XYZ file of C-alpha atoms in Angstrom:
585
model
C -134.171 -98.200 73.641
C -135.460 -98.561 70.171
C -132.866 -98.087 67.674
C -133.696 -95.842 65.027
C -132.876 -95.673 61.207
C -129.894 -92.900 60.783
C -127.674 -95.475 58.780
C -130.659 -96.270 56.360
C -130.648 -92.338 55.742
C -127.861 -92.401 55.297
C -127.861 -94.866 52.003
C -130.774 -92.628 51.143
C -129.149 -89.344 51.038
C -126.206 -90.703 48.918
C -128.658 -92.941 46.280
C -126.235 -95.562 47.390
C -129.021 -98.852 48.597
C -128.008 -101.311 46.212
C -128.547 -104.961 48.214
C -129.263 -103.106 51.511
C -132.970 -101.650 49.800
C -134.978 -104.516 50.969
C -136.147 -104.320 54.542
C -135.826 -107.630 56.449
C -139.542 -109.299 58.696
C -138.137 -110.284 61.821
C -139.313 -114.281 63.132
C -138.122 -115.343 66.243
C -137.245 -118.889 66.627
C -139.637 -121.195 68.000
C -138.071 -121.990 71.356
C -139.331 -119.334 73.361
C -141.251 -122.353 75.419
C -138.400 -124.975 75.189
C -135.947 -122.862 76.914
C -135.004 -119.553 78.490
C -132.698 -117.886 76.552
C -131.615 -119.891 72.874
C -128.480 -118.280 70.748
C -127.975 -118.203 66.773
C -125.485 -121.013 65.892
C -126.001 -120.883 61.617
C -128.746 -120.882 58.765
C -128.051 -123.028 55.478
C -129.061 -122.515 51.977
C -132.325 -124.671 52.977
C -133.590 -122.276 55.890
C -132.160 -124.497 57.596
C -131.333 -122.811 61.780
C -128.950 -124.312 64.476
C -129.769 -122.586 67.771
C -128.052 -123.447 71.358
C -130.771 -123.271 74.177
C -129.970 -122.339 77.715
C -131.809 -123.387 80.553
C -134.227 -125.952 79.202
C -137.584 -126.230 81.170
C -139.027 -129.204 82.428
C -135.596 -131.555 82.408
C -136.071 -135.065 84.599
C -135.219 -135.391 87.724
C -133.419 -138.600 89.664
C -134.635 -138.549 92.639
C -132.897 -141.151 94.224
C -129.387 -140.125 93.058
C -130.445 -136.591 94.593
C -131.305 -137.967 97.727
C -128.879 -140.847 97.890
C -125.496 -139.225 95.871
C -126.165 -135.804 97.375
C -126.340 -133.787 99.957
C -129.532 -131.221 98.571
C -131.824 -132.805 101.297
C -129.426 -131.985 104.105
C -128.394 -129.008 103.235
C -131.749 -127.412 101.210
C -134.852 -129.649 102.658
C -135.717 -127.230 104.812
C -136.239 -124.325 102.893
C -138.458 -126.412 99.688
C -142.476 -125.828 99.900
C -142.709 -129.367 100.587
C -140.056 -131.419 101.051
C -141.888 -134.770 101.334
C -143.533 -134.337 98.044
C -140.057 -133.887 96.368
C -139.090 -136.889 97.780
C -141.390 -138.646 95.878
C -140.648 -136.702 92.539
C -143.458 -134.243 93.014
C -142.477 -130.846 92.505
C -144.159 -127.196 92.830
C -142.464 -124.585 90.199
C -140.533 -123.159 92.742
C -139.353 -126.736 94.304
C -138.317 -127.866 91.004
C -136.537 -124.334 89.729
C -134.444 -124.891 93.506
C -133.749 -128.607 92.510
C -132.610 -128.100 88.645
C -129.977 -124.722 89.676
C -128.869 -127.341 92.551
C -127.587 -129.978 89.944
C -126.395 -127.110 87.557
C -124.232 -125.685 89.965
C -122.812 -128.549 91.183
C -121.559 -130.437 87.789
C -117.724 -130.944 89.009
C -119.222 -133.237 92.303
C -118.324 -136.737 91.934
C -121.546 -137.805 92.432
C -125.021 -137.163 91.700
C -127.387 -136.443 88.870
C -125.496 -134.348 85.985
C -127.675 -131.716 83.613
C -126.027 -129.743 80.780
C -126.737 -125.885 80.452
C -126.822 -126.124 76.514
C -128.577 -128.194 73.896
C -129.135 -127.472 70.157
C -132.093 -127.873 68.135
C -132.303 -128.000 64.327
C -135.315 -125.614 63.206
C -137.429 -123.986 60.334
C -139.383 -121.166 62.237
C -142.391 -123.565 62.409
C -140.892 -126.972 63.755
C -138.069 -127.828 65.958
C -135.756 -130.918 66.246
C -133.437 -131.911 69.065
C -129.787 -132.729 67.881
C -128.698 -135.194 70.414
C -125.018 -135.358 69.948
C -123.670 -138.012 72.056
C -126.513 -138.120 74.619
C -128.689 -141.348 74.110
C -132.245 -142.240 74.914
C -132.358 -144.482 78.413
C -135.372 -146.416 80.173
C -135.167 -144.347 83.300
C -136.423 -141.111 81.821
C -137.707 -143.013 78.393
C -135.900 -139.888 77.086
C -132.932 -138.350 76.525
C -130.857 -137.487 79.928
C -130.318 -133.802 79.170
C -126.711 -134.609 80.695
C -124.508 -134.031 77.333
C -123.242 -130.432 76.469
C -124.279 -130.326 73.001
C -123.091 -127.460 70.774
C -124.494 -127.321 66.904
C -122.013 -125.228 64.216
C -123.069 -126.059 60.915
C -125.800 -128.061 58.535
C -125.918 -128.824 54.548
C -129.535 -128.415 53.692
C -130.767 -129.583 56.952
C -129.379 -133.560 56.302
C -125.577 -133.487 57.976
C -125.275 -131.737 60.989
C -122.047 -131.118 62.246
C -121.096 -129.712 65.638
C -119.347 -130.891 69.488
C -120.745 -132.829 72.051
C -119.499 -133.666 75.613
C -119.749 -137.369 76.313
C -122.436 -139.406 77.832
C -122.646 -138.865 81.756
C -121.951 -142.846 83.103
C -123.092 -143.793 86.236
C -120.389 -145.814 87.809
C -120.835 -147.734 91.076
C -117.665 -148.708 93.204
C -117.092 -150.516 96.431
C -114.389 -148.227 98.525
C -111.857 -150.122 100.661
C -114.041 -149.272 103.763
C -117.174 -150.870 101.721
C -118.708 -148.207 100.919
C -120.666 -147.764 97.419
C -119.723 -144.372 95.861
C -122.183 -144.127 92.706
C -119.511 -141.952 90.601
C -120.824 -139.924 87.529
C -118.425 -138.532 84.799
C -118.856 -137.629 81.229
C -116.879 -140.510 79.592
C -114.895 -138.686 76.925
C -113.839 -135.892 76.200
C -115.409 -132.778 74.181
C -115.684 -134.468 69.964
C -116.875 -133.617 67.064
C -120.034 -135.629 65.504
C -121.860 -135.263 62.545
C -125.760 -136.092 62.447
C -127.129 -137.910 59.308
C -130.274 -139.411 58.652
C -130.834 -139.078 62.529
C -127.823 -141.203 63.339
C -124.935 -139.556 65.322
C -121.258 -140.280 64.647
C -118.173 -139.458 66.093
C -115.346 -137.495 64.277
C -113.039 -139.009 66.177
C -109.232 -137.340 66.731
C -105.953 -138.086 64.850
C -104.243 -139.221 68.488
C -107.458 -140.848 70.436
C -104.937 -141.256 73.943
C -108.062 -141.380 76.549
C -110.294 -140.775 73.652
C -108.885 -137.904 72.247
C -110.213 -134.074 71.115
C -111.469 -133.246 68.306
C -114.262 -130.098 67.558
C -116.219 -130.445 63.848
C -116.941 -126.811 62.698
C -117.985 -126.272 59.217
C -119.540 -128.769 56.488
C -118.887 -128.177 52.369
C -121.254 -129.288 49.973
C -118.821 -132.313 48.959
C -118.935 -133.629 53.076
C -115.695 -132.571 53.533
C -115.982 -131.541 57.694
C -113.617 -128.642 58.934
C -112.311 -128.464 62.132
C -109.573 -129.784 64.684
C -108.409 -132.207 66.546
C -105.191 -134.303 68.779
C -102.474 -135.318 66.786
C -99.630 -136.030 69.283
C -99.972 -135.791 72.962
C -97.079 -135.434 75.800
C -95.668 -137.997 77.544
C -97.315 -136.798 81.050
C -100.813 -138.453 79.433
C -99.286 -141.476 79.030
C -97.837 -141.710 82.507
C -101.560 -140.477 84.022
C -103.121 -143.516 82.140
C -100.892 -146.017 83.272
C -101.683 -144.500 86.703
C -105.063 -144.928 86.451
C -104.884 -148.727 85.017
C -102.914 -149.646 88.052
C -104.712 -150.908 90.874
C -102.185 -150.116 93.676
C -101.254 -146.379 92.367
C -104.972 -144.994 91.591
C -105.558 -144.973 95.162
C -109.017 -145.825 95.993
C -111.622 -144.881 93.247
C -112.446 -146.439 90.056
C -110.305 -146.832 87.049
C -112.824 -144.901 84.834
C -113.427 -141.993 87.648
C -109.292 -141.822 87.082
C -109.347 -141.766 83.735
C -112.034 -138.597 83.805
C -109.394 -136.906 85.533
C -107.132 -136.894 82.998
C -109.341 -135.916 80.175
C -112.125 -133.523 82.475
C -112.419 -129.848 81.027
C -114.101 -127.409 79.117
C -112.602 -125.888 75.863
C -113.523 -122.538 74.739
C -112.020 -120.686 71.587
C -111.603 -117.384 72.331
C -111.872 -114.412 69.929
C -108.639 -111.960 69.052
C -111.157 -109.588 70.859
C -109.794 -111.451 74.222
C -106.298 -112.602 76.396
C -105.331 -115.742 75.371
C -102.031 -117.335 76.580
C -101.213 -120.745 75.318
C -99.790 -122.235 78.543
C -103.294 -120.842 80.463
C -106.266 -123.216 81.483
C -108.583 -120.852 81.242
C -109.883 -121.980 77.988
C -108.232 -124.998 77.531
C -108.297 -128.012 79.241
C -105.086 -129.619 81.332
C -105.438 -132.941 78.991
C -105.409 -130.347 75.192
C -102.725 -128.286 77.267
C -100.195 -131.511 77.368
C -101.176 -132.082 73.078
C -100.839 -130.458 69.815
C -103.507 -129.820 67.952
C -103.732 -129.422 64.357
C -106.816 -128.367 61.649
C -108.655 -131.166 60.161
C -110.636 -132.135 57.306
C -112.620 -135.454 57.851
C -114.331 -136.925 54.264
C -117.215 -138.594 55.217
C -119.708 -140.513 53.305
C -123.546 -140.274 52.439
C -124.125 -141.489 55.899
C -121.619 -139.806 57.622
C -119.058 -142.256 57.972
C -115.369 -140.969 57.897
C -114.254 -141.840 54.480
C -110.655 -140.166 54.693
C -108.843 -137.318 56.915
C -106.262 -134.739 56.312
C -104.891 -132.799 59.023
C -102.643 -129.519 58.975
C -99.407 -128.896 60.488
C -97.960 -125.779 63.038
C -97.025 -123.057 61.102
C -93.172 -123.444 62.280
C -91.044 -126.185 64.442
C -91.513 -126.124 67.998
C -87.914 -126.654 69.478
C -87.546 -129.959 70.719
C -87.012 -128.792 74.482
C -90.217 -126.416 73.938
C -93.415 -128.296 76.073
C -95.998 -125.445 74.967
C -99.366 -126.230 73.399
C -99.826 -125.265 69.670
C -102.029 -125.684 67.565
C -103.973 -124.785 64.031
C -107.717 -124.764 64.128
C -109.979 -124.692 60.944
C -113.427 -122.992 61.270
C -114.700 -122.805 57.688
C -114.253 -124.607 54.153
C -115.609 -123.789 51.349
C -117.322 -126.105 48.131
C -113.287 -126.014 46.651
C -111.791 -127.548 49.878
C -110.107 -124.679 50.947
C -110.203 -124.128 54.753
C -109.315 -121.045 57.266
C -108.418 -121.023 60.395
C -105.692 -119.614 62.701
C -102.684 -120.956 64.248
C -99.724 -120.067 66.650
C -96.415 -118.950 65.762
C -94.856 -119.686 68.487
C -94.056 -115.746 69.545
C -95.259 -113.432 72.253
C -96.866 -110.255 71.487
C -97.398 -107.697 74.014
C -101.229 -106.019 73.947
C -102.843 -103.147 75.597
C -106.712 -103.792 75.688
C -109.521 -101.694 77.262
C -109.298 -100.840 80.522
C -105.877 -103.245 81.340
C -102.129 -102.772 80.931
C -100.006 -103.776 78.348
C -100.032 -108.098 78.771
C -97.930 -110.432 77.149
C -99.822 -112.967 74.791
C -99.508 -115.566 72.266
C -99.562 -114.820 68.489
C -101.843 -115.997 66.835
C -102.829 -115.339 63.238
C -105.351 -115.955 60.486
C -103.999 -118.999 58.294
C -105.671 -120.684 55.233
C -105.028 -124.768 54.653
C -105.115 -126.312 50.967
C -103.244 -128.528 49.087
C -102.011 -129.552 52.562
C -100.131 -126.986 53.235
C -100.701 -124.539 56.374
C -100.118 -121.088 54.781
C -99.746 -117.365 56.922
C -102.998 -115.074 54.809
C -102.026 -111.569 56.307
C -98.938 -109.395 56.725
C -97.628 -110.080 60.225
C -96.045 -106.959 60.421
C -99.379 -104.763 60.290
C -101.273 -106.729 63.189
C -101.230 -107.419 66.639
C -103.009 -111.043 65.809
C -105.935 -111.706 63.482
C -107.994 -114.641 63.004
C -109.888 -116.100 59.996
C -113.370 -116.817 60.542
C -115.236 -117.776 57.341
C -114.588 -118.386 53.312
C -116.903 -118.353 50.461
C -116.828 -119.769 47.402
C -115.075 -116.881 45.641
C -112.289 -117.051 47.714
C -113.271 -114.553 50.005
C -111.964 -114.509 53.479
C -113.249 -112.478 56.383
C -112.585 -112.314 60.120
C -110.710 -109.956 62.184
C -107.365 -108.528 62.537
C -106.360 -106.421 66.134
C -104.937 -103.322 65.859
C -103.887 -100.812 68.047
C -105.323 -97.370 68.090
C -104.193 -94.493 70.383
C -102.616 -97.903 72.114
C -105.546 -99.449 72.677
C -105.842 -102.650 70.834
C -109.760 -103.710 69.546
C -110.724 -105.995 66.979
C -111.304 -104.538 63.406
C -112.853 -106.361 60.188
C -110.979 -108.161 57.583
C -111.841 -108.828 54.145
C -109.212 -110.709 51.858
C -109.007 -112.202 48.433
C -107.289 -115.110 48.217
C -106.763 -114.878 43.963
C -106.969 -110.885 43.552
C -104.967 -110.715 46.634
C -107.424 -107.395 47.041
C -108.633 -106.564 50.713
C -110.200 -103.924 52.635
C -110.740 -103.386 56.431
C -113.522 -101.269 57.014
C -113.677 -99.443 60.312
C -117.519 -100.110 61.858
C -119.663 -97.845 62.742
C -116.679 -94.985 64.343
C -113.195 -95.103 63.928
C -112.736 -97.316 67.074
C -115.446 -99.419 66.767
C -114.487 -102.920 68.019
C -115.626 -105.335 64.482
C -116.224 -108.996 65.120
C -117.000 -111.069 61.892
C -118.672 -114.376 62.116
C -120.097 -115.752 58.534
C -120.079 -114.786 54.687
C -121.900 -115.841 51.882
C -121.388 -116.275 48.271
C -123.374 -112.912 47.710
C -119.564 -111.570 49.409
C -121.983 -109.780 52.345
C -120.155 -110.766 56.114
C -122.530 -110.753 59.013
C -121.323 -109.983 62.436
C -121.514 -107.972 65.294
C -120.140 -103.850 66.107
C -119.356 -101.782 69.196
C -122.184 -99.009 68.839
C -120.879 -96.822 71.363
C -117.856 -95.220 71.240
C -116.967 -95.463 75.359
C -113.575 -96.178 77.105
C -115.715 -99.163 78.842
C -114.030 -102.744 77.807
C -117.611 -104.097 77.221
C -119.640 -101.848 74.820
C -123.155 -101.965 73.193
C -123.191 -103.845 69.590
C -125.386 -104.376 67.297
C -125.545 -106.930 64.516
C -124.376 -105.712 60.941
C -124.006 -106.423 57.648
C -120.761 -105.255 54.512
C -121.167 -105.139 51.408
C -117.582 -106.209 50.260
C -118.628 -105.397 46.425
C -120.381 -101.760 47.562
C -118.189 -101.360 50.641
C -121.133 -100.743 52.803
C -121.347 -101.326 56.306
C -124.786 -101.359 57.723
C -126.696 -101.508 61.059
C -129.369 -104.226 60.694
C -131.363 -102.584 63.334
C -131.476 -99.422 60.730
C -133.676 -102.408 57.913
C -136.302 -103.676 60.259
C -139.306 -101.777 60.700
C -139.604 -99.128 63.414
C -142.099 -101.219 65.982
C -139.713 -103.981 65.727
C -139.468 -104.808 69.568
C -136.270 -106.643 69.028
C -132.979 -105.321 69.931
C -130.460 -106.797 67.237
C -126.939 -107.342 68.809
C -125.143 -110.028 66.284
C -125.349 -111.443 63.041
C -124.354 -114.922 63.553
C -124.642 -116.303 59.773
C -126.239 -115.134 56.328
C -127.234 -117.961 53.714
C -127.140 -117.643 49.685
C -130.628 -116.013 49.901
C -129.197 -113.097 52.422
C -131.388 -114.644 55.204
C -129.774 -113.979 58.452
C -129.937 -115.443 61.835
C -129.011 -113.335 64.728
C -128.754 -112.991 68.863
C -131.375 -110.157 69.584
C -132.731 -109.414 73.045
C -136.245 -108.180 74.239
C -137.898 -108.164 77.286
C -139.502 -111.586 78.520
C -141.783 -112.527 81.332
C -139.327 -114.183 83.845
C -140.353 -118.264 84.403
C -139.651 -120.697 86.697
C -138.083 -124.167 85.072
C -141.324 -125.429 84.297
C -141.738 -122.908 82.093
C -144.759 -121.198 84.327
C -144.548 -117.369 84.702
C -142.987 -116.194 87.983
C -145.628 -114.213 90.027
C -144.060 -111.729 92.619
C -145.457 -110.355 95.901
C -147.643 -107.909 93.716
C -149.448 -110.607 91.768
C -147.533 -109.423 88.331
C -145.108 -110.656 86.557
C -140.819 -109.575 86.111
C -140.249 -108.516 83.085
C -136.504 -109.264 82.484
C -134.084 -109.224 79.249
C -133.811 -112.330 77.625
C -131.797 -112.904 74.394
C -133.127 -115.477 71.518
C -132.165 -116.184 68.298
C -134.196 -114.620 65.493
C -134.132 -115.007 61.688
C -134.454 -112.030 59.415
C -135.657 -112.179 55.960
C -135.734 -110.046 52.775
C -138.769 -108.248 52.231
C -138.749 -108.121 48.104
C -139.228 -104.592 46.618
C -139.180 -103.382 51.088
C -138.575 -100.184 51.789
C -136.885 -98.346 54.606
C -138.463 -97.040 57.090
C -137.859 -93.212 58.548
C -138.277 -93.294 62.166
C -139.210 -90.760 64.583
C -135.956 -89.933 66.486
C -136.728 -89.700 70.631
C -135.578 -86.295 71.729
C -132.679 -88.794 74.289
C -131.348 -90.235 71.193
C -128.178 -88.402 69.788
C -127.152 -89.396 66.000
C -123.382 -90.637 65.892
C -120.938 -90.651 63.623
C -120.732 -94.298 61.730
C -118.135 -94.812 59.407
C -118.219 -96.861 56.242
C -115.884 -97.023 53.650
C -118.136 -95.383 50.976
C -119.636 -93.187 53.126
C -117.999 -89.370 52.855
C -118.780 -85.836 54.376
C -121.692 -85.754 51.938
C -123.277 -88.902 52.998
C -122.974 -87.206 56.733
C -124.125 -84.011 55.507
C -127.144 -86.272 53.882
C -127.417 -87.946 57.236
C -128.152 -84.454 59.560
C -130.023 -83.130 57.531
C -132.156 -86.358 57.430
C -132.366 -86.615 61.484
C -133.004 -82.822 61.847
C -135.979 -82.513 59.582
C -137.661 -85.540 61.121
C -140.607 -84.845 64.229
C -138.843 -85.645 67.132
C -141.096 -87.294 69.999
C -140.458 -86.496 73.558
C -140.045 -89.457 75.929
């Protein structure tokens, strides 16, 4: 349903537009045809745009690991268009779409051909770049293998690029004790951060690199200091697992470097205050970061991106000596004075009623700021649940979210703090319980993010990307500044640069495609029409203006809250939607 304009009437009845008067053009990121889906990652002061793709089309194919290391043949010959032909590499669309969701779903075999789910390209709107992370280039595809997770966070004028990447998928052929040749594939590291300059990738590596370590590179200044986290100290169990794996006789019969993969195999996943998080759980975490600590880190790297110096963070409190937990302190932003923000664990359990569950125990967590190497508590513990810091300017401003209990149910809300004035606000969203996630601010003090829009009991609601003013106090819908054919559905601000362009997750409807990127045809002879999110970039139309919709007679005006909006802004608002034509649908 296309959104209409109430907040902009909002700003309209009170005289109150100030930055929100120019209208943003709407440019979706040229990826459409590398990939099915592609997210927002961030946008730098250069235009700059990181953006994760899904589901790339067209990725190679091994053929003879998929009919030597598998069992796809067996199992799926039968039902492909022509089997013999894919045995030779040649594929129809659907053939090829069977193959690729074959490999996908089947990453934790110990065999066979490995594809990641999600790349990142670097982009302008007009050309696009792959950033390779750790993958590499081999003679078998004369391309990249498309096996390494690759996850882009940040840029500095399009020159250091700073994100996580899995490691390289190895192919690893051993002789079993019955003779046998098992061709074992396995990423060989763990999940690290790299930065990208000048085209060259580099690791970021951790402070304790036991079976290579963890570390995850977030945020880039403009003096190269990197923010983000990484292994300082890992359990003795780690230890023991590697000298397991070195032995010949206690391994048991694999490889040593299949056995080592065990040890450091996992996903990691940050999860929002918005969501359960326990810190003895592996449902974000990893077994191997579960058995470590893990502290925030600043890495100084050079004009080519080679670490110059790093800094790392401590717990905020002693873990008692007896106490095997995992804690940590993660950095996600620094700004051009060094200062970083994060979050760590105290080491206390909260207990939290969210949407739709009962009341859980969890781990406290809470928004934390590191300078002068010291790890340093930003919020009153006493009037949160948890909160989290997300991003920093250069004027000391902090945002990200605090959770808060209303009516005892806990949702995230929006936090705004100075770190000199002290001075802070948390504006509510667009109705009283409106779930607030922030994810960026710039040194114009506006935070980007992303709002429930529907006020339901459900614990997944509508959002919709928005923007707040910290200096007006205004919190806007940035579907409510794009013109009124816009035909894209804007659900989350992902960053804002020093020129207040944004990039942001928006969905529309797409022509459904098979891998090769060919439309899929159904029994009609049409094509599926199905939602599809991709990453667009929004930018300020000088001297815009905003546009008064017509209202469709379905579409009921709620009540959106902003902190300098009052009963005559609402008054202002009615009045607005009433005297408009409505148009029956």
């Amino acid at each position: 349903m296309k959104r209409t304009q109430l907040a902009a009437a909002v700003l309209l009845a009170t005289g109150s537009v100030s930055a929100f008067a120019a209208t943003y053009s709407v440019t979706p990121l040229p990826l459409q045809d590398t990939a099915r889906n592609n997210f927002a990652r961030s946008i730098d002061n250069a235009g700059k745009m990181l953006s994760v793709v899904q589901l790339e089309y067209n990725p190679p194919i091994d053929v003879e690991q998929l009919e030597e290391d598998t069992t796809f043949f067996d199992v799926s010959g039968d039902s492909l268009e022509n089997e013999e032909d894919a045995r030779q590499g040649v594929f129809s669309d659907i053939d090829y779409t069977t193959i690729v969701n074959y490999l996908l779903q089947n990453t934790t075999a110990t065999t066979g051909q490995k594809l990641a789910t999600f790349r990142t390209y670097v982009t302008d709107t007009q050309d696009i770049s792959l950033v390779p992370g750790l993958d590499e280039v081999t003679d078998k595809f004369d391309d990249y293998t498309r096996s390494v997770e690759v996850t882009g966070r940040d840029s500095l004028n399009g020159n250091f690029i700073v994100g996580d990447s899995t490691g390289l998928v190895v192919l690893d052929p051993y002789e079993n004790e019955d003779g046998d040749t098992i061709n074992y594939t396995y990423r060989e590291s763990a999940e690290q951060g790299f930065v990208q300059a000048s085209g060259e990738t580099k690791v970021l590596p951790a402070i304790d690199t036991t079976a290579g370590g963890f570390s995850s590179a977030r945020a880039i200044n403009a003096n190269l200091q990197v923010a983000g986290f990484s292994t300082v100290s890992f359990r003795d169990d780690v230890d023991d697992a590697i000298e397991t794996c070195t032995d010949d006789e206690l391994r048991g019969d694999q490889s040593e470097g299949r056995c080592l993969f065990t040890v450091y195999n996992g996903n990691f996943a940050v999860p929002r205050i918005s969501s359960y998080y326990i810190n003895t759980s592996s449902n974000y975490l990893p077994g191997f970061v579960l058995l470590s600590e893990v502290n925030a880190t600043i890495w100084q790297i050079d004009v080519n991106g080679d670490v110059v110096s790093t800094e790392t963070y401590p717990l905020l409190f002693e873990p008692d000596e007896d106490d095997e937990r995992h804690y940590f302190t993660y950095a996600y932003d620094i700004n051009n004075q060094g200062i970083a923000v994060g979050e760590g664990l105290t080491g206390d359990r909260v207990t939290i009623t969210r949407p739709n569950a009962s009341g859980l125990s969890e781990s406290e967590r809470v928004a934390t700021v590191f300078r002068d190497g010291e790890t340093i508590e930003l919020l009153p513990r006493e009037e949160n649940l948890l909160s989290q810091a997300i991003a920093i300017n250069d004027e000391n401003w902090v945002t990200g979210a605090v959770l808060r209990s209303q009516s005892d149910i806990a949702r995230s809300r929006l936090f705004v703090y100075n770190l000199d004035t002290q001075e802070q606000h948390y504006p509510s969203g667009f109705f009283s319980s409106a779930g607030v996630t922030a994810n960026a601010i710039n040194n114009n003090n506006i935070v980007v993010g992303k709002a429930d829009v529907d006020a339901t009991s459900d614990t997944l609601r509508e959002t919709a990307a928005f923007m707040y003013n910290i200096d007006t106090e205004e919190f806007i819908d940035l579907n409510d500044l794009v013109s009124c054919d816009n035909s894209y559905e804007l659900l989350e601000a992902v960053d804002i640069n020093d020129d207040n362009e944004i990039i942001a997750n928006a969905r529309i409807k797409a022509t459904s495609k098979y891998v090769t990127g060919a439309d899929i045809i159904n029994t009609d002879g049409e094509t599926v029409e199905v939602d599809t999110v991709v990453a667009v970039k929004l930018s300020p139309i000088a001297n815009g203006s905003i546009d008064e919709c017509e209202i469709p007679e379905d579409e009921q005006p709620f009540e959106r809250s902003g902190a300098s909006t009052g009963w005559l802004a609402f008054f202002g608002l009615f009045a607005a939607t009433f005297m408009r034509r409505r148009v029956i649908k």
